[in-house]
């Protein structure tokens, strides 16, 4: 089965900075028979990830940096500066 173009984009590490958190949420749901109450931690991690990278994107846009969303390699460098994942 082929993925739609939009689904492929969501699986692209350069486009989706929260791919690991997305996968964690999906795996949790599958493992817990889609009981959302048991996956709150994963949902919060995803939400915090999106918020963090959205703020980075806004700052880059303000500063005229293109592309607005850092590439996967740039994101690794940014996260290394924090010494731990900031979300």
GROMACS .gro file of C-alpha atoms in nm:
model
   87
    1UNK     CA    1   0.000   0.000   0.000
    2UNK     CA    2   0.139   0.340  -0.101
    3UNK     CA    3   0.132   0.634   0.136
    4UNK     CA    4  -0.024   0.957   0.025
    5UNK     CA    5   0.210   1.245  -0.040
    6UNK     CA    6   0.103   1.420   0.281
    7UNK     CA    7   0.160   1.100   0.482
    8UNK     CA    8   0.505   1.067   0.328
    9UNK     CA    9   0.585   1.425   0.431
   10UNK     CA   10   0.488   1.348   0.790
   11UNK     CA   11   0.732   1.056   0.787
   12UNK     CA   12   1.015   1.279   0.659
   13UNK     CA   13   1.259   1.355   0.938
   14UNK     CA   14   1.350   1.691   0.782
   15UNK     CA   15   0.988   1.806   0.785
   16UNK     CA   16   0.850   1.651   1.105
   17UNK     CA   17   1.068   1.733   1.407
   18UNK     CA   18   0.851   1.521   1.638
   19UNK     CA   19   0.860   1.194   1.447
   20UNK     CA   20   0.988   0.997   1.747
   21UNK     CA   21   0.712   1.138   1.971
   22UNK     CA   22   0.448   1.068   1.706
   23UNK     CA   23   0.562   0.707   1.679
   24UNK     CA   24   0.570   0.674   2.059
   25UNK     CA   25   0.209   0.791   2.086
   26UNK     CA   26   0.094   0.552   1.814
   27UNK     CA   27   0.279   0.258   1.968
   28UNK     CA   28   0.133   0.335   2.309
   29UNK     CA   29  -0.219   0.346   2.170
   30UNK     CA   30  -0.171   0.018   1.988
   31UNK     CA   31  -0.018  -0.150   2.294
   32UNK     CA   32  -0.300  -0.031   2.520
   33UNK     CA   33  -0.595  -0.112   2.293
   34UNK     CA   34  -0.641   0.258   2.209
   35UNK     CA   35  -0.707   0.358   2.569
   36UNK     CA   36  -0.599   0.722   2.552
   37UNK     CA   37  -0.586   0.757   2.931
   38UNK     CA   38  -0.287   0.521   2.943
   39UNK     CA   39  -0.090   0.727   2.690
   40UNK     CA   40  -0.109   1.073   2.845
   41UNK     CA   41   0.269   1.087   2.893
   42UNK     CA   42   0.330   1.026   2.522
   43UNK     CA   43   0.071   1.283   2.419
   44UNK     CA   44   0.227   1.544   2.648
   45UNK     CA   45   0.574   1.473   2.507
   46UNK     CA   46   0.439   1.519   2.154
   47UNK     CA   47   0.262   1.842   2.249
   48UNK     CA   48   0.574   1.981   2.420
   49UNK     CA   49   0.788   1.881   2.121
   50UNK     CA   50   0.558   2.061   1.878
   51UNK     CA   51   0.552   2.370   2.100
   52UNK     CA   52   0.933   2.375   2.130
   53UNK     CA   53   0.996   2.345   1.755
   54UNK     CA   54   0.716   2.588   1.672
   55UNK     CA   55   0.889   2.849   1.890
   56UNK     CA   56   1.219   2.779   1.712
   57UNK     CA   57   1.042   2.818   1.377
   58UNK     CA   58   0.888   3.151   1.483
   59UNK     CA   59   1.229   3.283   1.594
   60UNK     CA   60   1.391   3.177   1.268
   61UNK     CA   61   1.114   3.344   1.069
   62UNK     CA   62   1.159   3.667   1.271
   63UNK     CA   63   1.533   3.657   1.203
   64UNK     CA   64   1.486   3.588   0.832
   65UNK     CA   65   1.642   3.241   0.847
   66UNK     CA   66   1.529   3.008   0.570
   67UNK     CA   67   1.405   2.738   0.595
   68UNK     CA   68   1.190   2.828   0.894
   69UNK     CA   69   1.208   2.472   1.027
   70UNK     CA   70   1.565   2.355   1.085
   71UNK     CA   71   1.669   2.040   0.900
   72UNK     CA   72   1.707   1.717   1.096
   73UNK     CA   73   2.083   1.772   1.117
   74UNK     CA   74   2.039   2.128   1.244
   75UNK     CA   75   1.787   2.008   1.502
   76UNK     CA   76   2.036   1.753   1.635
   77UNK     CA   77   2.289   2.034   1.681
   78UNK     CA   78   2.030   2.252   1.857
   79UNK     CA   79   1.936   1.969   2.092
   80UNK     CA   80   2.302   1.896   2.170
   81UNK     CA   81   2.334   2.251   2.303
   82UNK     CA   82   2.067   2.168   2.563
   83UNK     CA   83   2.255   1.855   2.684
   84UNK     CA   84   1.912   1.689   2.720
   85UNK     CA   85   1.586   1.702   2.529
   86UNK     CA   86   1.419   2.024   2.650
   87UNK     CA   87   1.070   1.876   2.633
   0.00000   0.00000   0.00000
